[in-house]
Short mmCIF file of C-alpha atoms and ligand atoms in Angstrom, two decimals:
data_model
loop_
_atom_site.label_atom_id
_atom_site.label_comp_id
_atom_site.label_asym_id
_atom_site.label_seq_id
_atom_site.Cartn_x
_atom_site.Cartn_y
_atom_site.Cartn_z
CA UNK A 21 -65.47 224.11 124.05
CA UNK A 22 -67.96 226.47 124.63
CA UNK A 23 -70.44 226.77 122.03
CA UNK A 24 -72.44 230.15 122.78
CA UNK A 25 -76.15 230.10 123.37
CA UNK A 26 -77.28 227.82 121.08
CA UNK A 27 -77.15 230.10 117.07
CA UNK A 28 -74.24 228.39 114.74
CA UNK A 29 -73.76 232.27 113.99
CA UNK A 30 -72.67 233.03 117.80
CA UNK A 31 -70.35 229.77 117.47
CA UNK A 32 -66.71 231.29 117.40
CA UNK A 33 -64.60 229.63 114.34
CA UNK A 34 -61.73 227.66 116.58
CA UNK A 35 -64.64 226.12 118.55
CA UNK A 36 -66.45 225.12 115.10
CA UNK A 37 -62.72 223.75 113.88
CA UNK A 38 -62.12 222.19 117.23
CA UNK A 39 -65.30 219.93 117.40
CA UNK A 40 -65.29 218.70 112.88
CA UNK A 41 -61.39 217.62 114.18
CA UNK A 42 -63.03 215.89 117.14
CA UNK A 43 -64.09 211.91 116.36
CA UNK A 44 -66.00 212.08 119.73
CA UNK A 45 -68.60 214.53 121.58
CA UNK A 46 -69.36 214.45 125.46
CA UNK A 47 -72.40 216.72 126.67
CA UNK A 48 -75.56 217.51 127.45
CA UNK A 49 -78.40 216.54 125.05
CA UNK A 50 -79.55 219.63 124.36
CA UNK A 51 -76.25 221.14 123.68
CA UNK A 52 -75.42 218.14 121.36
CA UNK A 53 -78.53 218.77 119.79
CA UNK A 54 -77.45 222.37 118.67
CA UNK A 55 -74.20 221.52 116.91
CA UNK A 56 -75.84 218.64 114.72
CA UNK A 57 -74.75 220.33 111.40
CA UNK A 58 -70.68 219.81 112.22
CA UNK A 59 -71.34 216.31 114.12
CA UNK A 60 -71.74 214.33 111.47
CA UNK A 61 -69.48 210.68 111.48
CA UNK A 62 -69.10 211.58 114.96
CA UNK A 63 -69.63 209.49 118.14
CA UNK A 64 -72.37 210.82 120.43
CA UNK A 65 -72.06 210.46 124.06
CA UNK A 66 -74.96 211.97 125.60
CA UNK A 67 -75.72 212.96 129.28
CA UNK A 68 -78.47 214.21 130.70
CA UNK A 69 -78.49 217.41 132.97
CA UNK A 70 -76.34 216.72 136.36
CA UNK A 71 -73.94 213.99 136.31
CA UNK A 72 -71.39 216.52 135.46
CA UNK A 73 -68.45 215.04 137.16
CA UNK A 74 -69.26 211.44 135.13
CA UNK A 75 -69.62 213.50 132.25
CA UNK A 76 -66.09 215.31 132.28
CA UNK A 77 -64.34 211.92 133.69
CA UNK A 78 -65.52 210.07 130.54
CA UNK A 79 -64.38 213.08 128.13
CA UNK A 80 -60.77 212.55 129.92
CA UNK A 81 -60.83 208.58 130.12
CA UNK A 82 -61.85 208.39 126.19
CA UNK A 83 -59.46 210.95 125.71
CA UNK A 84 -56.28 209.04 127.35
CA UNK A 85 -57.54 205.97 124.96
CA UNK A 86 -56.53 207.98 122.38
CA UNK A 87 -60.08 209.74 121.41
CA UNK A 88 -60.24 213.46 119.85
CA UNK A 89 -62.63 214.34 121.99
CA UNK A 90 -65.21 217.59 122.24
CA UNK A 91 -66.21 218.49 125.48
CA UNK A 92 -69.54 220.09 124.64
CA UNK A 93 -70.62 223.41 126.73
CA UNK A 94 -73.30 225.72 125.93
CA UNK A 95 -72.09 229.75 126.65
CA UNK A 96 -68.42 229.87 127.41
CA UNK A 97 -66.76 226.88 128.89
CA UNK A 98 -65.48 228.35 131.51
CA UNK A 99 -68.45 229.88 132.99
CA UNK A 100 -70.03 227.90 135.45
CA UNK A 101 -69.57 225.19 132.88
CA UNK A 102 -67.21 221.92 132.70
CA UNK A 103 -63.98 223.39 131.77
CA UNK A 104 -63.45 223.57 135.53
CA UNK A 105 -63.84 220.25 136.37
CA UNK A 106 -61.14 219.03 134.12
CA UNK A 107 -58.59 220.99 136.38
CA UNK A 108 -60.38 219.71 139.57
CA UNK A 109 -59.91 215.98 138.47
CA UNK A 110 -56.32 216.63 137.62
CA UNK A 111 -55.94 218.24 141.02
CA UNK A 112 -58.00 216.15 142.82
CA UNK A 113 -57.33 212.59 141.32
CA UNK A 114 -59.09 209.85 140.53
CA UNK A 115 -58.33 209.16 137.11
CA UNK A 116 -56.36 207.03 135.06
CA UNK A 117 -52.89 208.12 134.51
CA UNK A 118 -53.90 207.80 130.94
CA UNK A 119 -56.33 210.44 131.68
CA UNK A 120 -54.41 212.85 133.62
CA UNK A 121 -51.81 213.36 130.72
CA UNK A 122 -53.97 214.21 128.27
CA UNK A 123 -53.27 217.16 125.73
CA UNK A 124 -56.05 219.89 127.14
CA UNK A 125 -56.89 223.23 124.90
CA UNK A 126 -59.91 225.30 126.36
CA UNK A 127 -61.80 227.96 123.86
CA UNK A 128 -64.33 230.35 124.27
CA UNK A 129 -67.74 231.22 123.55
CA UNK A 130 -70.17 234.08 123.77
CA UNK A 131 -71.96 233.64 127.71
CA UNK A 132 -75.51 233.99 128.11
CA UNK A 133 -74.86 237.76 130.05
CA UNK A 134 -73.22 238.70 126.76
CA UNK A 135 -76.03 237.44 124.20
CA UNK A 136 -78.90 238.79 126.71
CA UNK A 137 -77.17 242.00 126.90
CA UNK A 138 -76.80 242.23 123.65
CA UNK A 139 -80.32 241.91 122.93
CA UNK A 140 -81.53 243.97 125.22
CA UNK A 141 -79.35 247.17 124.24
CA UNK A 142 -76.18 247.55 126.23
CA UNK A 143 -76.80 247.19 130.11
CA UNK A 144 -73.32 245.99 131.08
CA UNK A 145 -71.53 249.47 130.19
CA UNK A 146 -70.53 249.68 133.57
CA UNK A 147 -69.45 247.61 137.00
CA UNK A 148 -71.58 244.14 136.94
CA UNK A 149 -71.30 240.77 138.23
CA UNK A 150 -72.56 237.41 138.06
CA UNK A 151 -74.07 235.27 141.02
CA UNK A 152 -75.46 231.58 140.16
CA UNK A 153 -78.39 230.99 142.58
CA UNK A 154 -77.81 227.21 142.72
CA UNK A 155 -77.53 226.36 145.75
CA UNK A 156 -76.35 222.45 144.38
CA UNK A 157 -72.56 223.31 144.88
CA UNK A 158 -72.35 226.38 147.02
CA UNK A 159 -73.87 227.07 150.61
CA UNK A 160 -76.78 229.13 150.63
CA UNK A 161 -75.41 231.67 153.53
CA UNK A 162 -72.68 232.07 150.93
CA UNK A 163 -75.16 233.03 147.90
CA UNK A 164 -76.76 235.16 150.12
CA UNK A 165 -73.46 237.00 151.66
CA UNK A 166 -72.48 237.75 147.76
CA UNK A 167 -76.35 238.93 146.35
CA UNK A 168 -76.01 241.63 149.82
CA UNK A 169 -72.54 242.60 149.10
CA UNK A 170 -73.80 242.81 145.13
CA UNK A 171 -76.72 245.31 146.39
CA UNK A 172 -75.07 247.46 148.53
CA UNK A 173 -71.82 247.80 145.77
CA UNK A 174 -74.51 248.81 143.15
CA UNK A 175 -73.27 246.33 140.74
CA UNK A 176 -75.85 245.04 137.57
CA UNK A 177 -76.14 241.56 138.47
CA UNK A 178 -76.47 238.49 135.99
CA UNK A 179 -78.21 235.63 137.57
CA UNK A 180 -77.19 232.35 135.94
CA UNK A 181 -79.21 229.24 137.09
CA UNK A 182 -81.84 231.58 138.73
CA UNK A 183 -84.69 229.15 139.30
CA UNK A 184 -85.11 225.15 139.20
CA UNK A 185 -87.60 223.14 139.99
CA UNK A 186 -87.05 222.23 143.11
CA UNK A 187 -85.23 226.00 143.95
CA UNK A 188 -88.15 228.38 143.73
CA UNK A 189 -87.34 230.84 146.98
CA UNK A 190 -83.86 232.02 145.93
CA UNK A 191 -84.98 234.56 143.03
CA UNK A 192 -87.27 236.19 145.22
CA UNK A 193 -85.21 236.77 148.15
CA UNK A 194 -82.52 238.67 145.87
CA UNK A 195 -84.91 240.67 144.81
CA UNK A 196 -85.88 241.88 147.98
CA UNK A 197 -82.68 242.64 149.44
CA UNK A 198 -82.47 244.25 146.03
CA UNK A 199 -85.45 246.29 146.25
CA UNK A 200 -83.63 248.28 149.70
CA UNK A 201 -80.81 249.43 147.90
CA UNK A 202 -82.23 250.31 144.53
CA UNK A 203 -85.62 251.84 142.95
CA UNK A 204 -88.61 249.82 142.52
CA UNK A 205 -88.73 250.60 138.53
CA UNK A 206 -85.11 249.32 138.07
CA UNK A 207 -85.26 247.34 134.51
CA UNK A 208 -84.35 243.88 134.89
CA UNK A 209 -84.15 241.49 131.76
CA UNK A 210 -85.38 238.05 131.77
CA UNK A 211 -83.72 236.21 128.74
CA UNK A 212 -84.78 232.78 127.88
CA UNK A 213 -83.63 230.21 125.09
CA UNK A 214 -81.28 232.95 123.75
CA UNK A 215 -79.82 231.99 120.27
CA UNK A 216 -82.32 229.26 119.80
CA UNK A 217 -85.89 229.72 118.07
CA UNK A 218 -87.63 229.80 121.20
CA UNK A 219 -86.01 232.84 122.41
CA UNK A 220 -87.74 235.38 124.31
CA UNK A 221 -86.54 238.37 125.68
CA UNK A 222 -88.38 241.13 127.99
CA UNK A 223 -87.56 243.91 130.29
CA UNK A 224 -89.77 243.80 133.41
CA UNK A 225 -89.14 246.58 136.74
CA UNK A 226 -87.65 245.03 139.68
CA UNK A 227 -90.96 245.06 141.88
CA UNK A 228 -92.41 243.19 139.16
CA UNK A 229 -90.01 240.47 139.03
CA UNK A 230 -91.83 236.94 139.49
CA UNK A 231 -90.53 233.74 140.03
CA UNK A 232 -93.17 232.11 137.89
CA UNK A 233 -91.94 234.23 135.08
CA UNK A 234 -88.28 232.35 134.99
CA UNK A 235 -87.28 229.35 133.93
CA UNK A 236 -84.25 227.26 134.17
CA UNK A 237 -83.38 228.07 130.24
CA UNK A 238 -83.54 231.91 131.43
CA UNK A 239 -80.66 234.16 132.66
CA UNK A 240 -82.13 237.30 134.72
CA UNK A 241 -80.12 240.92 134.38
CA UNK A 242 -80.82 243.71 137.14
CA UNK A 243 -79.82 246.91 136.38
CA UNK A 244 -78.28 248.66 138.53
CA UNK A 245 -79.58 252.23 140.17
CA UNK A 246 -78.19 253.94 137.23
CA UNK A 247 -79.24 251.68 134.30
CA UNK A 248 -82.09 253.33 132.10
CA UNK A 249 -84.64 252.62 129.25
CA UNK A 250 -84.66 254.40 125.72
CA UNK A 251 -87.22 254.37 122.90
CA UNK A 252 -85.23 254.42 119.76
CA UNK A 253 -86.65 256.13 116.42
CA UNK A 254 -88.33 252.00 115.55
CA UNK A 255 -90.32 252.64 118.80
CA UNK A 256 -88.68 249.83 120.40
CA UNK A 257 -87.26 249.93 123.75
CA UNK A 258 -83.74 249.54 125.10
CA UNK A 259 -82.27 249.27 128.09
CA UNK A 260 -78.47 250.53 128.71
CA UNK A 261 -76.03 251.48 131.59
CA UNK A 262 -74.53 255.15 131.44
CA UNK A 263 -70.73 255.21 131.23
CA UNK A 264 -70.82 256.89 134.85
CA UNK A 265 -68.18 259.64 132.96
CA UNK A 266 -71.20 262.41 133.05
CA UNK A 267 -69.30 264.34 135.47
CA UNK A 268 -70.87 263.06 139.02
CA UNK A 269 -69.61 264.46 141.80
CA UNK A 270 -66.72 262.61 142.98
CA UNK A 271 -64.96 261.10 139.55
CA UNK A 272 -61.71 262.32 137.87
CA UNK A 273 -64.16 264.39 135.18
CA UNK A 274 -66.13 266.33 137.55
CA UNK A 275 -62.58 267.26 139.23
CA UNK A 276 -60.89 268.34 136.22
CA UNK A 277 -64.11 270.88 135.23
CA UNK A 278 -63.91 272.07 138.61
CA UNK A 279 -60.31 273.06 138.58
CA UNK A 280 -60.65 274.51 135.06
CA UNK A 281 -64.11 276.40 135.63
C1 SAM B 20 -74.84 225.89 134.18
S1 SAM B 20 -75.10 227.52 133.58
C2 SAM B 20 -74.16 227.49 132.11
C3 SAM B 20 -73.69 228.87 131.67
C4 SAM B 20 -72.94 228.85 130.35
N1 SAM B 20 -71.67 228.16 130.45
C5 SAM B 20 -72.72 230.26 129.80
O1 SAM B 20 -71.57 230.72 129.77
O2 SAM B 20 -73.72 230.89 129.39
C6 SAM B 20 -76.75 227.42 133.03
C7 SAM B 20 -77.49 228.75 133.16
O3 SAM B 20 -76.99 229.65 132.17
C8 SAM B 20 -78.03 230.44 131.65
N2 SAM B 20 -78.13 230.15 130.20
C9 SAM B 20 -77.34 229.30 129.50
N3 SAM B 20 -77.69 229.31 128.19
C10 SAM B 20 -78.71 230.18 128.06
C11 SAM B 20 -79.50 230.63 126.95
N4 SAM B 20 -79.30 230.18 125.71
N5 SAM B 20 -80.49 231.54 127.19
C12 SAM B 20 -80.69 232.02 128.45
N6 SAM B 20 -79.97 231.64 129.52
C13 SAM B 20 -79.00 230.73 129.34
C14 SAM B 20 -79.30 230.08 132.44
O4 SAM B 20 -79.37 230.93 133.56
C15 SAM B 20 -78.98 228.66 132.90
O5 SAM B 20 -79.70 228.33 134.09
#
């Protein structure tokens, strides 16, 4: 299950009703720490961060004893989260065959791209993308291949995992391969803790994105060359992505006033 960002009211009702019919919860502290209020009576099996695959095998192995069990992702489960490794074990073995013929039901929940978008006004309202910049899993010439191919395509870019702190260098160098295909004052949105009290949220240009700024709690949105700040009536400040419908040259819109004009 994927439990959103942390807020119960971002918590989607099946995933609520799937984890009270659970009698067993495998995850991350943190994230067992944010559904306390429905985990009464239940047992607790706590991991901390890494140790993902020994995390998923033990949902599955308590599972083929018999266990209900919840296992526990913050944002959507499917989103660089665990829901994927339950496939990979079944494909790539090493569990019991207890384990492997277990009843599986996957639901989702709000990402953090969704809730920081959200927050910040509407920036998504066109082509984006994601890119994790952990380098943990995937090669580092391939991270790099997709944040080019991401910059030159003109996409708005969530970065999930965007610093560590061991990975400090990886931030930086998207931004400069950013900063050659789009203006200097692009907004980019640095959300951190979303849906938990210590959220912050802030819209910063693109030249003045800092490492030091992110954490590992924090998921980073860059606009693309379109995307735009407005100051609403409140005086408070939004960022959004146009449509792209506003008749530019080239799309079906600007063609049809053409012929008709
Ligand atoms: C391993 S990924 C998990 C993503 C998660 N499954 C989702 O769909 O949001 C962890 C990264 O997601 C982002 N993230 C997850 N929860 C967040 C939150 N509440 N606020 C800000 N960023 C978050 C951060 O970039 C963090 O480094």
């Amino acid at each position: 299950v994927g439990i959103g960002p942390g807020t119960e009211a971002w918590r989607s009702p099946e995933v609520t009703r799937m984890i009270s019919a659970s009698t067993d919860l495998v995850g991350y502290s943190l994230y067992l720490d944010l559904i306390e209020d429905i985990s009464k009576g239940k047992v607790r099996h706590d991991y901390d961060l890494g140790r993902e695959e020994d995390r998923v095998r033990r949902a599955m192995e308590l599972s083929g004893e018999g266990k209900s069990v919840a296992l526990v992702c913050s944002g959507d489960a499917g989103i660089y989260a665990m829901a994927t490794l339950v496939f990979e074990l079944i494909d790539n073995g090493g569990l019991s065959d207890a384990a492997r013929r277990i009843e599986i039901a996957v639901s989702p929940g709000i990402s953090a791209l969704q809730a920081a978008a959200a927050r910040a006004g509407a920036p998504l309202g066109h082509d984006f993308c994601t890119i994790s910049l952990s380098d943990l899993l995937t090669p580092w010439a391939a991270i790099q291949k997709r944040v080019k191919a991401a910059a030159e395509g003109d996409f708005v870019i969530a970065f999930y995992n965007p610093v560590s702190k061991r990975r400090r260098t990886q931030l930086a160098y998207a931004r400069d391969v950013l900063l050659e295909h789009r203006p200097a004052d692009t907004p980019v949105i640095l959300a951190t803790n979303l849906g938990r009290p210590e959220e912050k949220v802030r819209a910063v240009p693109l030249s003045g994105l800092e490492v030091d700024d992110v954490d590992m709690l924090t998921i980073v949105v860059v606009g693309s060359s379109d995307t735009r700040m407005v100051k609403t009536g409140d005086g408070k400040t939004w960022v959004y992505t146009p449509r792209g419908y506003s008749a530019k040259e080239g799309t079906g819109i600007e063609s049809q006033e053409r012929a008709a004009s």
